Amino acid sequence: MIFNSLNQWQMGFTKPVIIAGPCGVESEVQLHQTLSNFKGMGVQLVRGGIWKPRSRPGSFQGLGVEGLRIFKKVANHYNLPITVEVASGEHVSEALKHQVNVLWIGARTTVNPFAVQEIAEALQGEDIPVMVKNPVNPDLELWVGAIERIYQAGIQNIAAVHRGFSAYERSKYRNQPNWQIPIELKRRFPTLPLINDPSHIAGRRNLIAEVAQTAFDLDFDGLMVEVHPQPDQALSDAKQQLTPSDFGLLLNSLVVKQTQLDDVIFNTLLDELRNRIDQIDETILELISKRMELARQIGIYKKENGITILQVERWNKILATRIKSGALKELSESFIIESYKLIHDESIRQQSNVALSSKTI
Ligand code: PEP
Ligand code: MN
């Protein structure tokens, strides 16, 4: 799939594209109090939910078609284009009828190929940009699949929006960023614009800046941020919405970095550091390979003596000692746990293989 980059879209967005607006459109007054502040801030597109996917019944469901009408009217007043979330073919046709400029598919819809297919069919023959949020679960293929369905409907102005992934365990963020997933998407589709939604990742106002800065450091093409004139009174996502003035402060605090620098000294030093990293990576791989060789020997030894491959006490001891040792080397506990889980899984897989074969030491 070859995508148009942001500045090739007929709307001519420029990097970094700043998309901002309320989680949900609530009233004309709310929209005026928000959009009147966007002038001079560089907001290129206004977001607003019209149909809100809520976890629990009885919560604010959005204003529906009436919301579309007031959203377009107020945005026209400020001469700004708008984007809304669509979750069905009917939403698409209502949004098109009301001259919405860009559509987005929400995280709860991206997970469902039936819904995405229905949206794709409603988009056949239409010429409107579509942004596809990542699915709620950390599944890159599902994200790519939704993008493919929209692309096959003939839409070439597509962007991916990274809004984080839900996790059962409580953690710092409302949704885990799992940065490696959008990075892999970018590696596979370098021209696909990639936008970060720090509001839904952070879940709390005070964490938005660090997420947004990380996105810029990873060369994302833009941000989608929730802004509300009175966040605490917002009918949805109250904790993560920023006032227009806090949003202005956020934009001023962010540093947009270049991907390249035409400076010989800078590039020579960078290459030197990268060479050292390449050598260390080679050593890491050699050591892991030696570790696996030992694991295979243990596998055969255990097999000959009728001992199980997994021994929980040993696994607990490995984790505890490595966490302790890692802490002395400035390696976080979560990093040690995640990497050792992978190493241990691979050791078990290799031990099982030798246990199944008839090889002896
Ligand atoms: C939203 O953007 O308000 C929204 C519902 O987002 P998500 O689909 O990322 O949960
Ligand atoms: Mn929201």
Short mmCIF file of C-alpha atoms and ligand atoms in Angstrom, two decimals:
data_model
loop_
_atom_site.label_atom_id
_atom_site.label_comp_id
_atom_site.label_asym_id
_atom_site.label_seq_id
_atom_site.Cartn_x
_atom_site.Cartn_y
_atom_site.Cartn_z
CA MET A 1 0.00 0.00 0.00
CA ILE A 2 1.33 3.42 -0.94
CA PHE A 3 -0.19 6.33 0.92
CA ASN A 4 -0.28 10.04 0.30
CA SER A 5 1.75 11.90 2.88
CA LEU A 6 -0.05 14.63 4.87
CA ASN A 7 0.99 17.46 2.56
CA GLN A 8 -0.27 15.52 -0.46
CA TRP A 9 -3.81 15.45 0.97
CA GLN A 10 -6.04 17.90 -0.85
CA MET A 11 -6.35 19.76 2.46
CA GLY A 12 -2.57 20.34 2.44
CA PHE A 13 -1.86 19.65 6.10
CA THR A 14 1.70 20.35 7.15
CA LYS A 15 3.82 18.43 9.60
CA PRO A 16 3.34 18.45 12.54
CA VAL A 17 -0.41 18.49 12.05
CA ILE A 18 -2.19 19.60 15.20
CA ILE A 19 -5.71 18.23 15.64
CA ALA A 20 -7.59 19.45 18.70
CA GLY A 21 -11.08 19.76 20.10
CA PRO A 22 -13.41 18.27 22.67
CA CYS A 23 -13.81 14.57 23.32
CA GLY A 24 -17.51 15.05 22.62
CA VAL A 25 -19.45 17.90 21.02
CA GLU A 26 -21.77 19.07 23.82
CA SER A 27 -23.15 22.49 22.78
CA GLU A 28 -22.64 25.46 20.53
CA VAL A 29 -21.31 27.50 23.46
CA GLN A 30 -18.75 24.80 24.31
CA LEU A 31 -17.53 24.82 20.71
CA HIS A 32 -17.22 28.63 20.57
CA GLN A 33 -15.36 28.69 23.88
CA THR A 34 -12.93 26.14 22.47
CA LEU A 35 -12.46 27.14 18.84
CA SER A 36 -12.19 30.88 19.48
CA ASN A 37 -8.88 30.11 21.24
CA PHE A 38 -7.37 28.08 18.41
CA LYS A 39 -6.49 31.11 16.33
CA GLY A 40 -2.73 31.53 16.23
CA MET A 41 -2.09 28.17 17.86
CA GLY A 42 -1.61 26.34 14.57
CA VAL A 43 -4.58 23.99 14.94
CA GLN A 44 -5.17 22.57 11.45
CA LEU A 45 -8.18 20.33 12.11
CA VAL A 46 -10.85 20.28 14.85
CA ARG A 47 -11.94 17.01 16.42
CA GLY A 48 -15.23 16.32 18.16
CA GLY A 49 -17.15 13.14 18.96
CA ILE A 50 -20.77 13.10 17.78
CA TRP A 51 -21.52 9.44 18.47
CA LYS A 52 -19.62 8.45 21.62
CA PRO A 53 -18.68 4.80 22.21
CA ARG A 54 -19.06 4.48 26.00
CA SER A 55 -18.10 1.54 28.16
CA ARG A 56 -21.25 1.75 30.31
CA PRO A 57 -24.87 2.39 29.30
CA GLY A 58 -26.38 5.59 30.64
CA SER A 59 -23.25 7.65 29.95
CA PHE A 60 -23.31 10.59 27.51
CA GLN A 61 -23.83 9.08 24.04
CA GLY A 62 -23.10 12.22 22.00
CA LEU A 63 -25.52 14.63 20.31
CA GLY A 64 -25.82 12.62 17.08
CA VAL A 65 -26.85 14.35 13.86
CA GLU A 66 -27.80 17.55 15.70
CA GLY A 67 -24.20 17.70 16.96
CA LEU A 68 -22.92 17.42 13.39
CA ARG A 69 -24.98 20.42 12.36
CA ILE A 70 -23.72 22.70 15.13
CA PHE A 71 -20.16 21.43 14.83
CA LYS A 72 -19.99 22.32 11.13
CA LYS A 73 -21.70 25.68 11.71
CA VAL A 74 -19.31 26.81 14.47
CA ALA A 75 -16.19 25.48 12.68
CA ASN A 76 -17.20 27.36 9.52
CA HIS A 77 -17.38 30.52 11.61
CA TYR A 78 -13.68 30.05 12.47
CA ASN A 79 -12.85 28.73 9.02
CA LEU A 80 -11.57 25.43 10.36
CA PRO A 81 -12.08 21.91 8.95
CA ILE A 82 -13.59 19.23 11.21
CA THR A 83 -13.17 15.52 11.90
CA VAL A 84 -15.62 13.16 13.63
CA GLU A 85 -15.59 9.50 14.62
CA VAL A 86 -17.66 7.11 12.50
CA ALA A 87 -18.55 3.59 13.60
CA SER A 88 -21.06 2.50 10.96
CA GLY A 89 -22.09 3.02 7.33
CA GLU A 90 -24.91 5.26 8.52
CA HIS A 91 -22.47 7.49 10.41
CA VAL A 92 -20.41 7.81 7.22
CA SER A 93 -23.36 8.93 5.15
CA GLU A 94 -24.52 11.45 7.80
CA ALA A 95 -21.00 12.84 8.12
CA LEU A 96 -20.67 13.18 4.34
CA LYS A 97 -24.07 14.90 4.16
CA HIS A 98 -22.85 17.48 6.70
CA GLN A 99 -19.56 18.18 4.87
CA VAL A 100 -17.31 16.75 7.53
CA ASN A 101 -13.75 17.15 6.17
CA VAL A 102 -11.99 14.11 7.65
CA LEU A 103 -13.38 10.94 9.26
CA TRP A 104 -11.81 8.84 11.97
CA ILE A 105 -12.41 5.26 13.00
CA GLY A 106 -12.23 4.71 16.76
CA ALA A 107 -10.28 2.07 18.65
CA ARG A 108 -13.40 0.06 19.49
CA THR A 109 -14.37 -0.08 15.82
CA THR A 110 -10.93 -0.96 14.43
CA VAL A 111 -11.09 -4.24 16.37
CA ASN A 112 -14.19 -5.31 14.46
CA PRO A 113 -13.63 -6.28 10.79
CA PHE A 114 -17.41 -6.40 10.14
CA ALA A 115 -17.82 -2.77 11.23
CA VAL A 116 -14.71 -1.62 9.36
CA GLN A 117 -15.91 -3.42 6.21
CA GLU A 118 -19.31 -1.72 6.49
CA ILE A 119 -17.56 1.66 6.78
CA ALA A 120 -15.31 0.81 3.81
CA GLU A 121 -18.36 -0.02 1.70
CA ALA A 122 -20.03 3.27 2.62
CA LEU A 123 -16.81 5.03 1.53
CA GLN A 124 -16.67 3.44 -1.96
CA GLY A 125 -16.30 6.18 -4.56
CA GLU A 126 -15.98 8.95 -1.93
CA ASP A 127 -13.02 11.28 -1.69
CA ILE A 128 -12.48 12.02 2.00
CA PRO A 129 -9.43 11.47 4.22
CA VAL A 130 -9.81 8.79 6.91
CA MET A 131 -7.79 8.34 10.10
CA VAL A 132 -7.67 4.87 11.60
CA LYS A 133 -7.02 4.59 15.33
CA ASN A 134 -5.21 1.54 16.62
CA PRO A 135 -7.43 -1.27 17.96
CA VAL A 136 -7.85 -1.39 21.76
CA ASN A 137 -5.76 -4.58 21.90
CA PRO A 138 -2.07 -4.53 20.94
CA ASP A 139 -2.54 -6.27 17.58
CA LEU A 140 -0.65 -4.68 14.70
CA GLU A 141 -2.17 -6.96 12.05
CA LEU A 142 -5.69 -5.91 13.08
CA TRP A 143 -4.67 -2.25 12.74
CA VAL A 144 -3.10 -2.90 9.33
CA GLY A 145 -6.17 -4.93 8.29
CA ALA A 146 -8.51 -2.01 9.03
CA ILE A 147 -6.23 0.35 7.07
CA GLU A 148 -6.22 -2.13 4.15
CA ARG A 149 -10.03 -2.29 4.08
CA ILE A 150 -10.26 1.51 3.86
CA TYR A 151 -7.51 1.62 1.23
CA GLN A 152 -9.31 -1.02 -0.85
CA ALA A 153 -12.39 1.22 -0.83
CA GLY A 154 -10.30 3.66 -2.89
CA ILE A 155 -9.28 6.05 -0.09
CA GLN A 156 -5.64 7.12 -0.42
CA ASN A 157 -5.57 9.90 2.14
CA ILE A 158 -5.27 7.69 5.20
CA ALA A 159 -3.53 8.38 8.51
CA ALA A 160 -2.95 6.08 11.46
CA VAL A 161 -3.68 7.38 14.96
CA HIS A 162 -1.82 5.83 17.88
CA ARG A 163 -4.03 6.09 21.01
CA GLY A 164 -2.49 3.30 23.09
CA PHE A 165 -3.68 -0.17 24.09
CA SER A 166 -5.77 -1.29 27.03
CA ALA A 167 -4.28 -3.54 29.67
CA TYR A 168 -5.86 -5.44 32.53
CA GLU A 169 -3.24 -4.43 35.05
CA ARG A 170 -3.36 -0.93 36.52
CA SER A 171 -0.55 1.25 35.30
CA LYS A 172 0.64 4.80 35.00
CA TYR A 173 -1.22 5.42 31.74
CA ARG A 174 -4.88 4.84 30.88
CA ASN A 175 -3.74 3.02 27.72
CA GLN A 176 -0.28 1.52 27.27
CA PRO A 177 1.68 3.29 24.54
CA ASN A 178 3.57 0.12 23.39
CA TRP A 179 5.64 2.41 21.18
CA GLN A 180 7.17 -0.52 19.30
CA ILE A 181 3.80 -1.14 17.58
CA PRO A 182 3.46 2.28 15.86
CA ILE A 183 7.22 2.18 15.16
CA GLU A 184 6.77 -1.14 13.32
CA LEU A 185 3.80 0.33 11.42
CA LYS A 186 6.00 3.25 10.35
CA ARG A 187 8.76 0.88 9.28
CA ARG A 188 6.34 -1.07 7.11
CA PHE A 189 4.51 1.94 5.66
CA PRO A 190 6.92 4.90 5.69
CA THR A 191 4.58 7.26 3.79
CA LEU A 192 1.52 6.58 5.98
CA PRO A 193 1.05 9.64 8.20
CA LEU A 194 1.24 8.65 11.87
CA ILE A 195 -0.49 10.79 14.48
CA ASN A 196 -0.29 10.42 18.24
CA ASP A 197 -3.27 10.87 20.58
CA PRO A 198 -1.59 11.62 23.92
CA SER A 199 -4.95 12.32 25.61
CA HIS A 200 -6.27 8.76 25.40
CA ILE A 201 -2.86 7.27 26.23
CA ALA A 202 -2.27 9.50 29.25
CA GLY A 203 -5.81 9.51 30.64
CA ARG A 204 -4.69 12.30 32.98
CA ARG A 205 -3.86 15.88 32.10
CA ASN A 206 -0.47 15.97 33.80
CA LEU A 207 0.91 13.07 31.71
CA ILE A 208 -0.04 14.44 28.28
CA ALA A 209 3.11 16.50 27.69
CA GLU A 210 5.54 13.62 28.22
CA VAL A 211 3.60 11.35 25.84
CA ALA A 212 3.35 14.08 23.17
CA GLN A 213 7.07 14.85 23.42
CA THR A 214 7.95 11.17 23.05
CA ALA A 215 5.80 11.09 19.90
CA PHE A 216 7.71 14.04 18.45
CA ASP A 217 11.01 12.42 19.42
CA LEU A 218 9.89 9.36 17.43
CA ASP A 219 9.13 11.52 14.38
CA PHE A 220 5.35 11.24 14.48
CA ASP A 221 3.53 13.46 11.95
CA GLY A 222 1.19 15.14 14.38
CA LEU A 223 -0.97 15.11 17.49
CA MET A 224 -4.66 14.76 18.27
CA VAL A 225 -5.42 16.37 21.64
CA GLU A 226 -8.67 16.70 23.60
CA VAL A 227 -9.48 20.29 24.60
CA HIS A 228 -12.54 21.46 26.55
CA PRO A 229 -13.34 24.91 28.00
CA GLN A 230 -14.28 23.42 31.41
CA PRO A 231 -12.64 19.98 31.48
CA ASP A 232 -13.96 19.03 34.92
CA GLN A 233 -17.52 19.47 33.70
CA ALA A 234 -16.94 17.54 30.47
CA LEU A 235 -19.57 14.87 29.74
CA SER A 236 -16.86 12.38 28.73
CA ASP A 237 -13.13 11.95 29.43
CA ALA A 238 -13.09 14.79 31.99
CA LYS A 239 -9.71 13.86 33.52
CA GLN A 240 -7.73 14.04 30.30
CA GLN A 241 -9.10 17.14 28.58
CA LEU A 242 -7.05 20.35 28.65
CA THR A 243 -8.35 23.89 28.87
CA PRO A 244 -7.55 25.92 25.74
CA SER A 245 -4.92 27.86 27.68
CA ASP A 246 -3.23 24.71 29.03
CA PHE A 247 -3.32 23.36 25.50
CA GLY A 248 -1.51 26.51 24.32
CA LEU A 249 1.12 25.99 27.03
CA LEU A 250 1.52 22.38 25.95
CA LEU A 251 2.14 23.37 22.32
CA ASN A 252 4.72 25.96 23.38
CA SER A 253 6.53 23.44 25.55
CA LEU A 254 6.93 20.77 22.88
CA VAL A 255 10.14 20.57 20.91
CA VAL A 256 9.85 19.38 17.33
CA LYS A 257 13.07 17.76 16.21
CA GLN A 258 14.57 17.25 12.77
CA THR A 259 15.21 13.71 11.56
CA GLN A 260 18.54 14.62 9.92
CA LEU A 261 21.24 17.21 10.34
CA ASP A 262 23.66 18.21 7.58
CA ASP A 263 26.64 18.56 9.85
CA VAL A 264 29.77 16.44 9.33
CA ILE A 265 30.94 16.53 12.95
CA PHE A 266 27.49 15.65 14.29
CA ASN A 267 27.11 12.76 11.82
CA THR A 268 30.62 11.39 12.45
CA LEU A 269 30.04 11.23 16.18
CA LEU A 270 26.59 9.70 15.69
CA ASP A 271 28.06 7.00 13.40
CA GLU A 272 30.76 6.26 15.94
CA LEU A 273 28.22 5.77 18.73
CA ARG A 274 26.06 3.64 16.44
CA ASN A 275 29.04 1.45 15.55
CA ARG A 276 29.63 0.82 19.22
CA ILE A 277 25.97 -0.13 19.63
CA ASP A 278 26.24 -2.51 16.64
CA GLN A 279 29.22 -4.24 18.28
CA ILE A 280 27.43 -4.53 21.61
CA ASP A 281 24.36 -5.99 19.86
CA GLU A 282 26.58 -8.60 18.22
CA THR A 283 27.98 -9.52 21.66
CA ILE A 284 24.46 -9.70 23.12
CA LEU A 285 23.41 -12.11 20.36
CA GLU A 286 26.49 -14.28 20.86
CA LEU A 287 25.84 -14.48 24.59
CA ILE A 288 22.15 -15.30 24.11
CA SER A 289 23.12 -18.01 21.67
CA LYS A 290 25.55 -19.48 24.23
CA ARG A 291 22.81 -19.29 26.87
CA MET A 292 20.47 -21.25 24.57
CA GLU A 293 23.16 -23.87 23.94
CA LEU A 294 23.38 -24.42 27.71
CA ALA A 295 19.58 -24.53 27.95
CA ARG A 296 19.53 -27.29 25.31
CA GLN A 297 22.15 -29.27 27.26
CA ILE A 298 20.04 -28.93 30.40
CA GLY A 299 17.00 -30.05 28.39
CA ILE A 300 18.72 -33.30 27.41
CA TYR A 301 20.03 -33.83 30.92
CA LYS A 302 16.55 -33.32 32.40
CA LYS A 303 15.03 -35.65 29.84
CA GLU A 304 17.49 -38.42 30.65
CA ASN A 305 16.65 -38.06 34.32
CA GLY A 306 12.87 -37.72 33.86
CA ILE A 307 12.71 -34.15 35.21
CA THR A 308 10.15 -31.52 34.07
CA ILE A 309 11.38 -28.70 31.85
CA LEU A 310 9.70 -25.96 33.88
CA GLN A 311 10.73 -25.56 37.48
CA VAL A 312 8.91 -22.62 38.99
CA GLU A 313 11.35 -22.06 41.90
CA ARG A 314 14.25 -21.76 39.47
CA TRP A 315 12.28 -19.29 37.32
CA ASN A 316 11.38 -17.19 40.39
CA LYS A 317 15.02 -17.17 41.46
CA ILE A 318 16.20 -16.08 38.01
CA LEU A 319 13.71 -13.19 37.98
CA ALA A 320 14.53 -12.04 41.51
CA THR A 321 18.31 -12.09 41.03
CA ARG A 322 18.19 -10.44 37.61
CA ILE A 323 15.89 -7.67 38.85
CA LYS A 324 18.30 -6.99 41.70
CA SER A 325 21.32 -7.00 39.44
CA GLY A 326 19.52 -4.90 36.81
CA ALA A 327 18.65 -2.26 39.40
CA LEU A 328 22.37 -1.74 40.05
CA LYS A 329 22.85 -1.17 36.32
CA GLU A 330 20.06 1.38 35.88
CA LEU A 331 17.78 -1.17 34.21
CA SER A 332 14.13 -0.92 35.22
CA GLU A 333 12.27 -3.82 36.81
CA SER A 334 9.69 -3.90 34.00
CA PHE A 335 12.44 -4.05 31.37
CA ILE A 336 14.14 -6.97 33.15
CA ILE A 337 10.85 -8.82 33.58
CA GLU A 338 9.81 -8.35 29.94
CA SER A 339 13.18 -9.32 28.49
CA TYR A 340 13.65 -12.32 30.77
CA LYS A 341 10.14 -13.56 29.98
CA LEU A 342 11.16 -13.65 26.31
CA ILE A 343 14.52 -15.30 27.04
CA HIS A 344 12.94 -17.84 29.36
CA ASP A 345 10.16 -18.65 26.83
CA GLU A 346 12.78 -19.25 24.17
CA SER A 347 14.85 -21.45 26.52
CA ILE A 348 11.76 -23.53 27.28
CA ARG A 349 10.94 -23.82 23.60
CA GLN A 350 14.47 -24.99 22.81
CA GLN A 351 14.48 -27.42 25.75
CA SER A 352 11.14 -28.86 24.60
CA ASN A 353 12.55 -29.35 21.11
CA VAL A 354 15.53 -31.35 22.37
CA ALA A 355 13.29 -33.26 24.76
CA LEU A 356 11.14 -34.29 21.80
CA SER A 357 14.12 -35.35 19.72
CA SER A 358 16.26 -38.30 20.74
CA LYS A 359 19.60 -36.48 20.91
CA THR A 360 21.88 -37.11 23.89
CA ILE A 361 24.76 -35.00 25.21
C1 PEP B 1 -12.15 9.64 21.25
O1 PEP B 1 -11.28 10.01 20.45
O2 PEP B 1 -12.81 10.37 21.96
C2 PEP B 1 -12.33 8.17 21.40
C3 PEP B 1 -13.48 7.61 21.73
O3 PEP B 1 -11.18 7.56 21.23
P1 PEP B 1 -10.74 6.02 21.18
O4 PEP B 1 -11.45 5.42 20.01
O5 PEP B 1 -9.27 6.17 20.99
O6 PEP B 1 -11.11 5.41 22.50
MN MN B 2 -12.29 10.91 24.39
#
